[in-house]
mmCIF file of C-alpha atoms and ligand atoms in Angstrom:
data_model
loop_
_atom_site.group_PDB
_atom_site.id
_atom_site.type_symbol
_atom_site.label_atom_id
_atom_site.label_comp_id
_atom_site.label_asym_id
_atom_site.label_seq_id
_atom_site.Cartn_x
_atom_site.Cartn_y
_atom_site.Cartn_z
ATOM 1 C CA MET U 67 0.000 0.000 0.000
ATOM 2 C CA SER U 68 1.360 3.427 -0.859
ATOM 3 C CA ASN U 69 1.143 6.122 1.743
ATOM 4 C CA PRO U 70 -2.029 8.005 0.951
ATOM 5 C CA SER U 71 -2.122 11.691 1.665
ATOM 6 C CA ILE U 72 -4.248 12.599 4.644
ATOM 7 C CA PRO U 73 -6.912 15.053 3.492
ATOM 8 C CA PRO U 74 -8.086 18.047 5.514
ATOM 9 C CA ARG U 75 -9.547 16.617 8.660
ATOM 10 C CA ALA U 76 -13.165 15.555 8.283
ATOM 11 C CA ARG U 77 -15.123 14.616 11.371
ATOM 12 C CA LYS U 78 -18.376 13.254 10.067
ATOM 13 C CA VAL U 79 -18.632 11.781 6.577
ATOM 14 C CA VAL U 80 -21.554 10.529 4.486
ATOM 15 C CA LEU U 81 -20.296 7.780 2.187
ATOM 16 C CA ALA U 82 -22.044 6.634 -1.003
ATOM 17 C CA TYR U 83 -22.129 2.916 -0.307
ATOM 18 C CA SER U 84 -22.984 -0.065 -2.505
ATOM 19 C CA GLY U 85 -21.625 -2.853 -0.320
ATOM 20 C CA GLY U 86 -19.009 -3.794 -2.935
ATOM 21 C CA VAL U 87 -15.316 -4.236 -2.155
ATOM 22 C CA ASP U 88 -14.300 -0.609 -2.754
ATOM 23 C CA THR U 89 -17.018 1.113 -0.771
ATOM 24 C CA SER U 90 -16.736 -1.505 1.992
ATOM 25 C CA THR U 91 -13.041 -0.754 2.307
ATOM 26 C CA CYS U 92 -13.846 2.947 2.506
ATOM 27 C CA ILE U 93 -15.545 2.633 5.921
ATOM 28 C CA PRO U 94 -12.577 1.313 7.963
ATOM 29 C CA PHE U 95 -10.113 3.267 5.819
ATOM 30 C CA LEU U 96 -11.843 6.593 6.475
ATOM 31 C CA LYS U 97 -11.892 5.868 10.188
ATOM 32 C CA ASP U 98 -8.564 4.114 10.810
ATOM 33 C CA THR U 99 -6.304 5.791 8.265
ATOM 34 C CA TRP U 100 -7.887 9.177 7.771
ATOM 35 C CA GLY U 101 -9.090 9.606 11.341
ATOM 36 C CA VAL U 102 -12.726 10.299 10.514
ATOM 37 C CA GLU U 103 -14.848 10.033 13.659
ATOM 38 C CA GLU U 104 -18.129 9.003 12.159
ATOM 39 C CA VAL U 105 -19.087 7.368 8.869
ATOM 40 C CA ILE U 106 -22.711 7.346 7.755
ATOM 41 C CA THR U 107 -23.442 5.266 4.670
ATOM 42 C CA LEU U 108 -25.986 6.109 2.025
ATOM 43 C CA THR U 109 -27.269 3.506 -0.420
ATOM 44 C CA CYS U 110 -29.540 4.856 -3.143
ATOM 45 C CA ASP U 111 -31.924 2.384 -4.714
ATOM 46 C CA LEU U 112 -32.459 3.566 -8.281
ATOM 47 C CA GLY U 113 -34.916 0.759 -8.871
ATOM 48 C CA GLY U 114 -35.144 -2.846 -9.896
ATOM 49 C CA SER U 115 -32.140 -3.824 -7.853
ATOM 50 C CA GLU U 116 -31.648 -7.519 -7.253
ATOM 51 C CA VAL U 117 -29.312 -6.722 -4.396
ATOM 52 C CA ASP U 118 -30.619 -7.449 -0.902
ATOM 53 C CA LEU U 119 -30.641 -3.917 0.453
ATOM 54 C CA ALA U 120 -31.331 -5.017 4.014
ATOM 55 C CA ALA U 121 -28.147 -7.097 3.848
ATOM 56 C CA VAL U 122 -26.221 -4.138 2.412
ATOM 57 C CA ARG U 123 -27.437 -2.031 5.325
ATOM 58 C CA GLN U 124 -26.426 -4.649 7.879
ATOM 59 C CA LYS U 125 -23.050 -4.962 6.249
ATOM 60 C CA ALA U 126 -22.458 -1.215 6.491
ATOM 61 C CA LEU U 127 -23.242 -1.256 10.198
ATOM 62 C CA ALA U 128 -21.080 -4.342 10.751
ATOM 63 C CA SER U 129 -18.231 -2.577 8.933
ATOM 64 C CA GLY U 130 -18.311 0.346 11.338
ATOM 65 C CA ALA U 131 -20.886 2.818 10.015
ATOM 66 C CA THR U 132 -22.853 4.591 12.738
ATOM 67 C CA HIS U 133 -25.917 4.957 10.525
ATOM 68 C CA ALA U 134 -26.738 3.143 7.302
ATOM 69 C CA ILE U 135 -29.329 4.910 5.200
ATOM 70 C CA VAL U 136 -31.039 3.101 2.338
ATOM 71 C CA THR U 137 -33.274 5.279 0.265
ATOM 72 C CA ASN U 138 -35.492 4.497 -2.680
ATOM 73 C CA VAL U 139 -35.215 7.167 -5.344
ATOM 74 C CA ALA U 140 -36.390 4.972 -8.210
ATOM 75 C CA SER U 141 -39.420 6.922 -9.364
ATOM 76 C CA GLU U 142 -37.575 10.212 -9.150
ATOM 77 C CA PHE U 143 -34.743 8.695 -11.166
ATOM 78 C CA ALA U 144 -37.064 7.512 -13.928
ATOM 79 C CA HIS U 145 -39.128 10.692 -13.945
ATOM 80 C CA ASP U 146 -36.511 13.423 -13.568
ATOM 81 C CA TYR U 147 -33.396 11.871 -15.065
ATOM 82 C CA VAL U 148 -34.168 9.005 -17.448
ATOM 83 C CA PHE U 149 -37.243 10.421 -19.178
ATOM 84 C CA PRO U 150 -35.668 13.831 -19.865
ATOM 85 C CA ALA U 151 -32.717 11.954 -21.400
ATOM 86 C CA ILE U 152 -35.188 10.111 -23.654
ATOM 87 C CA GLN U 153 -36.613 13.462 -24.754
ATOM 88 C CA ALA U 154 -33.034 14.370 -25.625
ATOM 89 C CA ASN U 155 -32.551 11.036 -27.470
ATOM 90 C CA ALA U 156 -29.336 11.048 -25.494
ATOM 91 C CA LEU U 157 -26.717 8.567 -26.674
ATOM 92 C CA TYR U 158 -23.082 9.216 -25.810
ATOM 93 C CA GLN U 159 -20.943 8.618 -28.887
ATOM 94 C CA SER U 160 -24.210 7.733 -30.632
ATOM 95 C CA LYS U 161 -24.433 4.458 -28.711
ATOM 96 C CA TYR U 162 -24.427 4.551 -24.915
ATOM 97 C CA PRO U 163 -27.761 5.503 -23.310
ATOM 98 C CA MET U 164 -25.914 6.562 -20.135
ATOM 99 C CA ALA U 165 -27.687 4.628 -17.394
ATOM 100 C CA THR U 166 -24.756 5.057 -15.008
ATOM 101 C CA ALA U 167 -24.098 8.681 -15.926
ATOM 102 C CA LEU U 168 -27.753 9.585 -15.308
ATOM 103 C CA GLY U 169 -27.779 8.053 -11.834
ATOM 104 C CA ARG U 170 -24.765 9.949 -10.496
ATOM 105 C CA PRO U 171 -26.217 13.448 -10.184
ATOM 106 C CA LEU U 172 -29.183 12.044 -8.258
ATOM 107 C CA ILE U 173 -26.905 10.118 -5.897
ATOM 108 C CA ALA U 174 -24.753 13.251 -5.484
ATOM 109 C CA ARG U 175 -27.814 15.306 -4.595
ATOM 110 C CA THR U 176 -29.005 12.732 -2.086
ATOM 111 C CA LEU U 177 -25.517 12.571 -0.533
ATOM 112 C CA VAL U 178 -25.551 16.319 -0.010
ATOM 113 C CA GLU U 179 -29.061 16.217 1.479
ATOM 114 C CA VAL U 180 -28.089 13.487 3.938
ATOM 115 C CA ALA U 181 -24.886 15.358 4.807
ATOM 116 C CA HIS U 182 -26.964 18.421 5.684
ATOM 117 C CA GLU U 183 -29.418 16.326 7.686
ATOM 118 C CA PHE U 184 -26.640 14.814 9.781
ATOM 119 C CA GLY U 185 -24.501 17.934 9.991
ATOM 120 C CA ALA U 186 -21.622 16.176 8.211
ATOM 121 C CA ASP U 187 -18.615 18.140 7.058
ATOM 122 C CA ALA U 188 -17.739 15.835 4.164
ATOM 123 C CA VAL U 189 -19.115 13.312 1.712
ATOM 124 C CA ALA U 190 -17.183 10.407 0.225
ATOM 125 C CA HIS U 191 -17.421 7.981 -2.672
ATOM 126 C CA GLY U 192 -15.543 4.848 -3.679
ATOM 127 C CA CYS U 193 -14.628 5.863 -7.229
ATOM 128 C CA THR U 194 -11.154 5.200 -8.535
ATOM 129 C CA GLY U 195 -9.046 7.678 -10.465
ATOM 130 C CA GLN U 196 -9.555 6.030 -13.862
ATOM 131 C CA GLY U 197 -13.270 6.423 -14.277
ATOM 132 C CA ASN U 198 -15.944 8.943 -15.101
ATOM 133 C CA ASP U 199 -17.899 8.568 -11.901
ATOM 134 C CA GLN U 200 -15.373 10.484 -9.783
ATOM 135 C CA VAL U 201 -15.804 13.434 -12.144
ATOM 136 C CA ARG U 202 -19.598 13.227 -11.990
ATOM 137 C CA PHE U 203 -19.700 13.058 -8.188
ATOM 138 C CA ASP U 204 -17.060 15.678 -7.498
ATOM 139 C CA VAL U 205 -18.418 18.246 -9.960
ATOM 140 C CA ALA U 206 -22.049 17.808 -8.862
ATOM 141 C CA ILE U 207 -21.251 17.980 -5.140
ATOM 142 C CA LYS U 208 -19.094 21.084 -5.582
ATOM 143 C CA LEU U 209 -21.990 22.818 -7.312
ATOM 144 C CA LEU U 210 -24.549 21.733 -4.719
ATOM 145 C CA ASP U 211 -22.528 22.702 -1.658
ATOM 146 C CA PRO U 212 -19.062 24.153 -2.187
ATOM 147 C CA LYS U 213 -18.388 24.002 1.553
ATOM 148 C CA LEU U 214 -18.628 20.214 1.765
ATOM 149 C CA MET U 215 -15.347 18.328 1.443
ATOM 150 C CA VAL U 216 -15.411 15.483 -1.077
ATOM 151 C CA LEU U 217 -13.271 12.514 -0.102
ATOM 152 C CA ALA U 218 -12.309 9.824 -2.593
ATOM 153 C CA PRO U 219 -10.255 7.312 -0.608
ATOM 154 C CA ALA U 220 -10.088 4.740 -3.425
ATOM 155 C CA ARG U 221 -8.411 7.342 -5.615
ATOM 156 C CA GLU U 222 -5.603 7.652 -3.104
ATOM 157 C CA TRP U 223 -5.132 4.469 -1.144
ATOM 158 C CA GLY U 224 -3.124 2.673 -3.830
ATOM 159 C CA MET U 225 -4.494 -0.752 -2.881
ATOM 160 C CA SER U 226 -5.293 -3.401 -5.476
ATOM 161 C CA ARG U 227 -8.577 -5.274 -5.242
ATOM 162 C CA GLU U 228 -6.754 -8.168 -3.559
ATOM 163 C CA GLN U 229 -5.160 -5.797 -1.040
ATOM 164 C CA CYS U 230 -8.574 -4.320 -0.286
ATOM 165 C CA ILE U 231 -9.908 -7.830 0.339
ATOM 166 C CA ASP U 232 -6.984 -8.536 2.726
ATOM 167 C CA TYR U 233 -7.606 -5.209 4.439
ATOM 168 C CA LEU U 234 -11.257 -6.158 4.993
ATOM 169 C CA THR U 235 -10.484 -9.724 6.052
ATOM 170 C CA GLN U 236 -7.972 -8.506 8.648
ATOM 171 C CA ARG U 237 -10.768 -6.463 10.174
ATOM 172 C CA GLY U 238 -13.254 -9.314 10.127
ATOM 173 C CA ILE U 239 -15.452 -7.701 7.475
ATOM 174 C CA ALA U 240 -17.167 -10.150 5.120
ATOM 175 C CA VAL U 241 -16.075 -9.546 1.564
ATOM 176 C CA THR U 242 -18.643 -11.003 -0.784
ATOM 177 C CA VAL U 243 -22.087 -9.608 -1.305
ATOM 178 C CA GLY U 244 -24.152 -11.656 -3.709
ATOM 179 C CA ARG U 245 -22.755 -14.015 -6.285
ATOM 180 C CA SER U 246 -19.157 -13.898 -7.356
ATOM 181 C CA SER U 247 -18.650 -12.969 -10.978
ATOM 182 C CA PRO U 248 -15.790 -12.001 -13.262
ATOM 183 C CA TYR U 249 -17.734 -8.898 -14.266
ATOM 184 C CA SER U 250 -18.279 -5.548 -12.629
ATOM 185 C CA TYR U 251 -21.832 -4.322 -12.962
ATOM 186 C CA ASP U 252 -23.623 -1.075 -12.467
ATOM 187 C CA CYS U 253 -27.335 -1.709 -12.891
ATOM 188 C CA ASN U 254 -30.425 0.437 -12.819
ATOM 189 C CA PRO U 255 -33.700 0.521 -14.765
ATOM 190 C CA ALA U 256 -32.125 2.644 -17.508
ATOM 191 C CA GLY U 257 -29.646 -0.138 -18.218
ATOM 192 C CA ASN U 258 -26.782 -2.311 -17.078
ATOM 193 C CA ALA U 259 -23.131 -1.415 -17.528
ATOM 194 C CA ILE U 260 -20.933 -4.489 -17.725
ATOM 195 C CA GLU U 261 -17.190 -4.178 -17.364
ATOM 196 C CA GLY U 262 -14.138 -6.200 -16.443
ATOM 197 C CA GLY U 263 -12.832 -9.720 -16.911
ATOM 198 C CA PRO U 264 -13.038 -11.064 -20.476
ATOM 199 C CA ILE U 265 -14.755 -7.870 -21.667
ATOM 200 C CA GLU U 266 -11.486 -5.975 -21.336
ATOM 201 C CA ASN U 267 -10.290 -7.631 -24.543
ATOM 202 C CA PRO U 268 -12.005 -5.539 -27.248
ATOM 203 C CA TRP U 269 -11.535 -8.286 -29.856
ATOM 204 C CA ALA U 270 -13.257 -10.981 -27.794
ATOM 205 C CA GLN U 271 -16.990 -11.467 -28.124
ATOM 206 C CA PRO U 272 -18.721 -10.668 -24.812
ATOM 207 C CA PRO U 273 -19.499 -14.024 -23.191
ATOM 208 C CA GLU U 274 -23.204 -14.788 -23.170
ATOM 209 C CA ASP U 275 -23.203 -15.150 -19.388
ATOM 210 C CA CYS U 276 -22.422 -11.468 -18.837
ATOM 211 C CA TYR U 277 -25.940 -10.394 -19.832
ATOM 212 C CA LEU U 278 -28.603 -10.102 -17.156
ATOM 213 C CA LEU U 279 -31.554 -8.636 -19.009
ATOM 214 C CA THR U 280 -31.367 -9.561 -22.680
ATOM 215 C CA SER U 281 -31.892 -13.045 -24.090
ATOM 216 C CA ALA U 282 -29.439 -14.720 -26.416
ATOM 217 C CA LEU U 283 -30.793 -14.795 -29.965
ATOM 218 C CA ALA U 284 -31.073 -18.565 -29.782
ATOM 219 C CA ASN U 285 -33.534 -18.216 -26.908
ATOM 220 C CA THR U 286 -35.725 -15.408 -28.223
ATOM 221 C CA PRO U 287 -39.362 -16.116 -29.210
ATOM 222 C CA ASP U 288 -40.016 -17.180 -32.786
ATOM 223 C CA GLU U 289 -42.980 -14.837 -32.999
ATOM 224 C CA PRO U 290 -42.549 -11.063 -33.168
ATOM 225 C CA GLU U 291 -44.151 -8.915 -30.492
ATOM 226 C CA ILE U 292 -45.783 -5.596 -31.308
ATOM 227 C CA VAL U 293 -46.028 -2.925 -28.656
ATOM 228 C CA GLU U 294 -47.750 0.446 -28.779
ATOM 229 C CA ILE U 295 -46.269 3.355 -26.861
ATOM 230 C CA GLY U 296 -48.235 6.547 -26.320
ATOM 231 C CA PHE U 297 -46.330 9.808 -25.783
ATOM 232 C CA CYS U 298 -47.628 13.034 -24.324
ATOM 233 C CA LYS U 299 -45.352 16.037 -24.941
ATOM 234 C CA GLY U 300 -42.369 13.738 -25.417
ATOM 235 C CA VAL U 301 -43.076 11.690 -22.292
ATOM 236 C CA ALA U 302 -43.987 8.037 -22.750
ATOM 237 C CA ALA U 303 -47.236 7.664 -20.835
ATOM 238 C CA THR U 304 -48.990 4.522 -22.084
ATOM 239 C CA LEU U 305 -47.953 1.015 -22.995
ATOM 240 C CA ASN U 306 -50.449 -0.909 -25.121
ATOM 241 C CA GLY U 307 -53.098 1.595 -24.088
ATOM 242 C CA SER U 308 -52.550 1.385 -20.328
ATOM 243 C CA GLU U 309 -51.298 4.442 -18.501
ATOM 244 C CA MET U 310 -48.047 3.860 -16.683
ATOM 245 C CA GLU U 311 -45.628 5.814 -14.548
ATOM 246 C CA PRO U 312 -42.148 6.245 -16.043
ATOM 247 C CA LEU U 313 -40.508 3.657 -13.774
ATOM 248 C CA ALA U 314 -43.131 0.961 -14.411
ATOM 249 C CA LEU U 315 -43.127 1.636 -18.133
ATOM 250 C CA LEU U 316 -39.339 1.409 -18.323
ATOM 251 C CA GLN U 317 -39.323 -1.826 -16.374
ATOM 252 C CA ALA U 318 -42.112 -3.359 -18.468
ATOM 253 C CA LEU U 319 -40.264 -2.495 -21.670
ATOM 254 C CA ASN U 320 -37.034 -3.898 -20.258
ATOM 255 C CA THR U 321 -38.803 -7.215 -19.892
ATOM 256 C CA ILE U 322 -40.478 -7.194 -23.318
ATOM 257 C CA ALA U 323 -37.541 -5.877 -25.339
ATOM 258 C CA GLY U 324 -35.069 -7.904 -23.284
ATOM 259 C CA ARG U 325 -36.786 -11.209 -23.988
ATOM 260 C CA HIS U 326 -36.478 -10.497 -27.713
ATOM 261 C CA GLY U 327 -32.760 -9.894 -27.289
ATOM 262 C CA PHE U 328 -32.928 -6.194 -28.122
ATOM 263 C CA GLY U 329 -30.815 -3.556 -26.414
ATOM 264 C CA ARG U 330 -27.236 -4.788 -26.323
ATOM 265 C CA VAL U 331 -24.420 -2.346 -26.990
ATOM 266 C CA ASP U 332 -20.767 -3.253 -27.467
ATOM 267 C CA MET U 333 -18.479 -0.280 -27.918
ATOM 268 C CA VAL U 334 -15.086 1.267 -27.425
ATOM 269 C CA GLU U 335 -15.843 4.361 -25.398
ATOM 270 C CA ASP U 336 -13.888 7.521 -24.663
ATOM 271 C CA ARG U 337 -13.864 8.297 -20.975
ATOM 272 C CA VAL U 338 -13.663 11.851 -19.684
ATOM 273 C CA VAL U 339 -10.170 11.194 -18.352
ATOM 274 C CA GLY U 340 -8.889 10.340 -21.823
ATOM 275 C CA ILE U 341 -8.854 6.550 -21.641
ATOM 276 C CA LYS U 342 -10.532 4.343 -24.235
ATOM 277 C CA THR U 343 -12.405 1.400 -22.739
ATOM 278 C CA ARG U 344 -14.396 -1.505 -24.087
ATOM 279 C CA GLU U 345 -17.858 -1.302 -22.612
ATOM 280 C CA VAL U 346 -20.823 -3.599 -22.856
ATOM 281 C CA TYR U 347 -24.305 -2.414 -22.004
ATOM 282 C CA GLU U 348 -27.823 -3.703 -22.127
ATOM 283 C CA ALA U 349 -30.556 -1.114 -22.090
ATOM 284 C CA PRO U 350 -33.564 -2.640 -23.836
ATOM 285 C CA GLY U 351 -36.269 -0.372 -22.412
ATOM 286 C CA MET U 352 -34.364 2.875 -22.739
ATOM 287 C CA LEU U 353 -33.173 2.148 -26.277
ATOM 288 C CA ALA U 354 -36.676 1.128 -27.352
ATOM 289 C CA LEU U 355 -38.081 4.366 -25.922
ATOM 290 C CA ILE U 356 -35.457 6.472 -27.682
ATOM 291 C CA THR U 357 -36.204 4.659 -30.954
ATOM 292 C CA ALA U 358 -39.934 5.353 -30.596
ATOM 293 C CA HIS U 359 -39.488 8.927 -29.376
ATOM 294 C CA ARG U 360 -37.146 9.901 -32.169
ATOM 295 C CA ASP U 361 -39.580 8.515 -34.719
ATOM 296 C CA LEU U 362 -42.460 10.515 -33.287
ATOM 297 C CA GLU U 363 -40.312 13.644 -33.465
ATOM 298 C CA GLU U 364 -39.714 12.975 -37.160
ATOM 299 C CA MET U 365 -43.499 12.990 -37.541
ATOM 300 C CA THR U 366 -44.166 16.115 -35.471
ATOM 301 C CA LEU U 367 -41.174 18.483 -35.685
ATOM 302 C CA MET U 368 -40.094 20.646 -38.587
ATOM 303 C CA ARG U 369 -36.918 19.746 -40.406
ATOM 304 C CA ASP U 370 -34.880 22.693 -39.136
ATOM 305 C CA VAL U 371 -35.966 22.065 -35.539
ATOM 306 C CA LEU U 372 -35.024 18.399 -35.902
ATOM 307 C CA ARG U 373 -31.625 19.307 -37.281
ATOM 308 C CA THR U 374 -30.835 21.840 -34.554
ATOM 309 C CA LYS U 375 -32.110 19.485 -31.895
ATOM 310 C CA PHE U 376 -29.950 16.698 -33.257
ATOM 311 C CA SER U 377 -26.771 18.708 -32.820
ATOM 312 C CA LEU U 378 -27.801 19.758 -29.306
ATOM 313 C CA GLU U 379 -28.506 16.129 -28.464
ATOM 314 C CA GLN U 380 -24.849 15.312 -29.001
ATOM 315 C CA GLN U 381 -23.867 18.135 -26.675
ATOM 316 C CA TYR U 382 -26.438 17.068 -24.134
ATOM 317 C CA ALA U 383 -24.977 13.551 -24.107
ATOM 318 C CA ASP U 384 -21.429 14.882 -23.733
ATOM 319 C CA LEU U 385 -22.525 17.106 -20.839
ATOM 320 C CA VAL U 386 -24.347 14.347 -18.982
ATOM 321 C CA TYR U 387 -21.562 11.866 -19.607
ATOM 322 C CA GLY U 388 -19.009 14.385 -18.392
ATOM 323 C CA GLY U 389 -20.742 15.180 -15.098
ATOM 324 C CA GLN U 390 -22.158 18.549 -16.163
ATOM 325 C CA TRP U 391 -25.776 17.755 -15.251
ATOM 326 C CA LEU U 392 -26.058 21.005 -13.288
ATOM 327 C CA SER U 393 -24.209 23.259 -15.710
ATOM 328 C CA PRO U 394 -25.821 26.341 -17.263
ATOM 329 C CA LEU U 395 -25.352 24.970 -20.783
ATOM 330 C CA LYS U 396 -27.228 21.816 -19.827
ATOM 331 C CA SER U 397 -30.082 23.951 -18.394
ATOM 332 C CA ALA U 398 -30.227 26.010 -21.570
ATOM 333 C CA ILE U 399 -30.379 22.880 -23.723
ATOM 334 C CA ASP U 400 -33.094 21.518 -21.393
ATOM 335 C CA ALA U 401 -35.152 24.636 -22.087
ATOM 336 C CA PHE U 402 -34.740 24.192 -25.836
ATOM 337 C CA ILE U 403 -35.751 20.555 -25.622
ATOM 338 C CA GLU U 404 -38.772 21.304 -23.468
ATOM 339 C CA GLU U 405 -39.985 23.841 -26.005
ATOM 340 C CA THR U 406 -39.649 21.308 -28.828
ATOM 341 C CA GLN U 407 -41.610 18.643 -26.946
ATOM 342 C CA ARG U 408 -44.864 20.615 -26.817
ATOM 343 C CA THR U 409 -46.154 18.870 -29.931
ATOM 344 C CA VAL U 410 -44.463 15.484 -29.537
ATOM 345 C CA THR U 411 -47.684 13.696 -28.710
ATOM 346 C CA GLY U 412 -48.929 10.525 -30.350
ATOM 347 C CA ASP U 413 -48.446 6.795 -30.621
ATOM 348 C CA VAL U 414 -45.660 4.649 -31.985
ATOM 349 C CA ARG U 415 -45.818 0.961 -32.756
ATOM 350 C CA LEU U 416 -42.663 -1.041 -32.205
ATOM 351 C CA ARG U 417 -42.010 -4.565 -33.382
ATOM 352 C CA PHE U 418 -39.526 -6.673 -31.436
ATOM 353 C CA PHE U 419 -38.085 -9.716 -33.110
ATOM 354 C CA LYS U 420 -34.780 -11.599 -32.946
ATOM 355 C CA GLY U 421 -32.715 -8.813 -31.440
ATOM 356 C CA GLY U 422 -34.340 -6.040 -33.458
ATOM 357 C CA CYS U 423 -36.670 -3.212 -32.601
ATOM 358 C CA THR U 424 -38.381 -1.671 -35.616
ATOM 359 C CA VAL U 425 -40.864 1.157 -35.793
ATOM 360 C CA ILE U 426 -43.778 -0.092 -37.888
ATOM 361 C CA GLY U 427 -46.213 2.787 -37.448
ATOM 362 C CA ARG U 428 -46.812 6.179 -35.854
ATOM 363 C CA GLN U 429 -49.746 8.565 -35.537
ATOM 364 C CA SER U 430 -50.112 12.000 -33.976
ATOM 365 C CA PRO U 431 -52.725 14.731 -33.671
ATOM 366 C CA ASN U 432 -49.789 17.098 -34.282
ATOM 367 C CA GLY U 433 -48.366 15.094 -37.172
ATOM 368 C CA LEU U 434 -46.929 17.247 -39.955
ATOM 369 C CA TYR U 435 -47.414 14.400 -42.389
ATOM 370 C CA GLN U 436 -50.320 15.314 -44.648
ATOM 371 C CA TYR U 437 -51.699 12.578 -46.790
ATOM 372 C CA ASP U 438 -53.145 14.974 -49.341
ATOM 373 C CA LEU U 439 -49.745 16.536 -49.899
ATOM 374 C CA ALA U 440 -47.725 13.346 -49.803
ATOM 375 C CA THR U 441 -49.876 11.023 -51.892
ATOM 376 C CA TYR U 442 -48.887 10.000 -55.387
ATOM 377 C CA GLY U 443 -52.556 9.349 -56.049
ATOM 378 C CA GLU U 444 -54.860 11.630 -58.031
ATOM 379 C CA ARG U 445 -56.407 13.571 -55.165
ATOM 380 C CA GLY U 446 -53.157 15.266 -54.138
ATOM 381 C CA GLN U 447 -53.271 18.872 -52.900
ATOM 382 C CA PHE U 448 -49.628 19.525 -53.702
ATOM 383 C CA ASN U 449 -49.369 22.054 -56.540
ATOM 384 C CA PRO U 450 -46.840 20.670 -59.044
ATOM 385 C CA ASP U 451 -46.907 23.951 -60.983
ATOM 386 C CA ALA U 452 -45.094 25.599 -58.067
ATOM 387 C CA ALA U 453 -42.199 23.148 -58.325
ATOM 388 C CA PRO U 454 -40.280 24.442 -61.405
ATOM 389 C CA GLY U 455 -39.991 28.025 -60.065
ATOM 390 C CA PHE U 456 -38.911 26.741 -56.694
ATOM 391 C CA ILE U 457 -36.287 24.481 -58.245
ATOM 392 C CA GLU U 458 -34.943 27.321 -60.404
ATOM 393 C CA LEU U 459 -34.303 29.553 -57.389
ATOM 394 C CA TYR U 460 -33.219 26.711 -55.148
ATOM 395 C CA GLY U 461 -30.578 25.613 -57.671
ATOM 396 C CA LEU U 462 -29.549 29.179 -58.595
ATOM 397 C CA PRO U 463 -26.526 29.680 -56.286
ATOM 398 C CA ALA U 464 -24.925 26.404 -57.369
ATOM 399 C CA SER U 465 -25.565 27.034 -61.073
ATOM 400 C CA ILE U 466 -23.970 30.500 -60.801
ATOM 401 C CA TRP U 467 -20.973 28.892 -59.101
ATOM 402 C CA ARG U 468 -20.714 26.384 -61.961
ATOM 403 C CA GLN U 469 -20.898 29.161 -64.608
ATOM 404 C CA VAL U 470 -18.091 31.052 -62.896
ATOM 405 C CA ASN U 471 -16.035 27.914 -62.257
ATOM 406 C CA PRO U 472 -16.699 25.739 -65.322
HETATM 407 N N1 LIG Y 782 -18.567 3.636 -18.784
HETATM 408 C C1 LIG Y 782 -19.839 3.861 -18.215
HETATM 409 C C2 LIG Y 782 -19.943 5.267 -17.679
HETATM 410 O O1 LIG Y 782 -18.969 5.873 -17.462
HETATM 411 C C3 LIG Y 782 -20.210 2.821 -17.194
HETATM 412 C C4 LIG Y 782 -19.504 2.919 -15.902
HETATM 413 C C5 LIG Y 782 -19.917 1.882 -14.961
HETATM 414 N N2 LIG Y 782 -19.561 2.323 -13.655
HETATM 415 C C6 LIG Y 782 -19.243 1.530 -12.683
HETATM 416 N N3 LIG Y 782 -18.934 2.090 -11.540
HETATM 417 N N4 LIG Y 782 -19.191 0.236 -12.825
HETATM 418 O O2 LIG Y 782 -21.001 5.793 -17.490
#
C-alpha cells in the first residue's frame, strides 16, 4: 500500500455505499487511516435492484458505520433523469444511453441532502481515479454545496482489489455480497453497464453469461411482439393503451424488449479522463423508448428544428456523460428541448423480433405528415406547378458557381 495523503480533517462523513469491495473498504479506511470520527453510509436504490438492500445495510453497520441509510429514489430517477434523457434522445458517442451517468447526479444530490441532515462536514465515494464517476460526483457535489469536502479514498489508497480484500479480512469484514462474478456491474432501470474480466479484450466477443436482461438470440421467441407506446409532450405515458408511470413503463419495456434480445451495446468508449475502454451495455427499455421517441419527433417536428435538436442532443450527451448535469449549458439545452416537446404527442408501434426493434407505425394529432400533400394518387393537394420556379431559385446559387467555375 502506498502512503495516501491525509486530506483536511473531516469529522463526520456521508459515504455513497454499494456494499461492494471498494465502498466496503472505505468505511474502515476513512476511520482508521484518515481519522474520521463518524461514517454514515448512504445507499440509493435507483430501482429494480436484485441486491438485498437489508443485507447491504447490515453490512455497512457491521463494517463500522454509525448509521446506514437506504433510500429508494427509483421513481424520481425515472421521472426526472431518465425520461428527460429520452426526450433528448441522449446517446453518448451515438451508442451509450448513459444509465450510469444519469444516476450519479441524483446520488450526489441525495448525498448532499443526507450530509446536511446529519450535519456532516464531508461526503465520500468509492470511485477510482480512472473512471468517469469520480468526475460526476465531485463536480455535482461542488456545485450543490461548495463548503462540503469530497473525499475519494479509493483514488488515493493505492491498494489493489486483492489488497482491499486482505484489508477487509484482517478487520473481520465479510467480503462477498451476492454471487461472485468475473464482471463488474452497475445496474439500474435505464440499463446495465458491464465491465471487467473477459470484456477488457475488445476483440473478444462478450461471453453470453455477462448479460442479465437480454436473451441470447437462440432463446428469443419465434414470434414477433408488437407494442404500442403513447407519448404526451415527449413523455412516454402509455404502454399498449394502459397508462403507466415512467418507472413501471421502463421496467415493463425492459422485460419485453429484453426477452427479444434487443438492447445490447458493445463499444469502445472515450472516458472523460482520456482513456478508451471496451464497454458492454444492455438497455432494452431505454433504447426502445429512444427509438420510438425519435420517430415521433420525425413525424411532429419541422426539419430545421429536428436538425438543430440533433446537434444539441450530441452536446447534451457529452454534458451528462461528463458530469455537467447542473451546468448552465445543460439547463439552456433543457429549455430548448422542453420547447420542442410541446407537440411530440402521439403513438408509436414497435415490433420486437430476434434482437431487433423496428418502428412499424406512428400517428399524432400534431403530425406534420399530410396525406393529401404526400400522396402520389390523383387527389393530391400539392401544386406541381409551383415546383419548377422553386427548383430554379433553389438551384440558382450552385448554377452561378458552376458558370463562374466551369
Ligand atoms: N462507462 C460507463 C460510464 O462511465 C459505465 C460505468 C460503470 N460504472 C461503474 N462504476 N461500474 O457511465
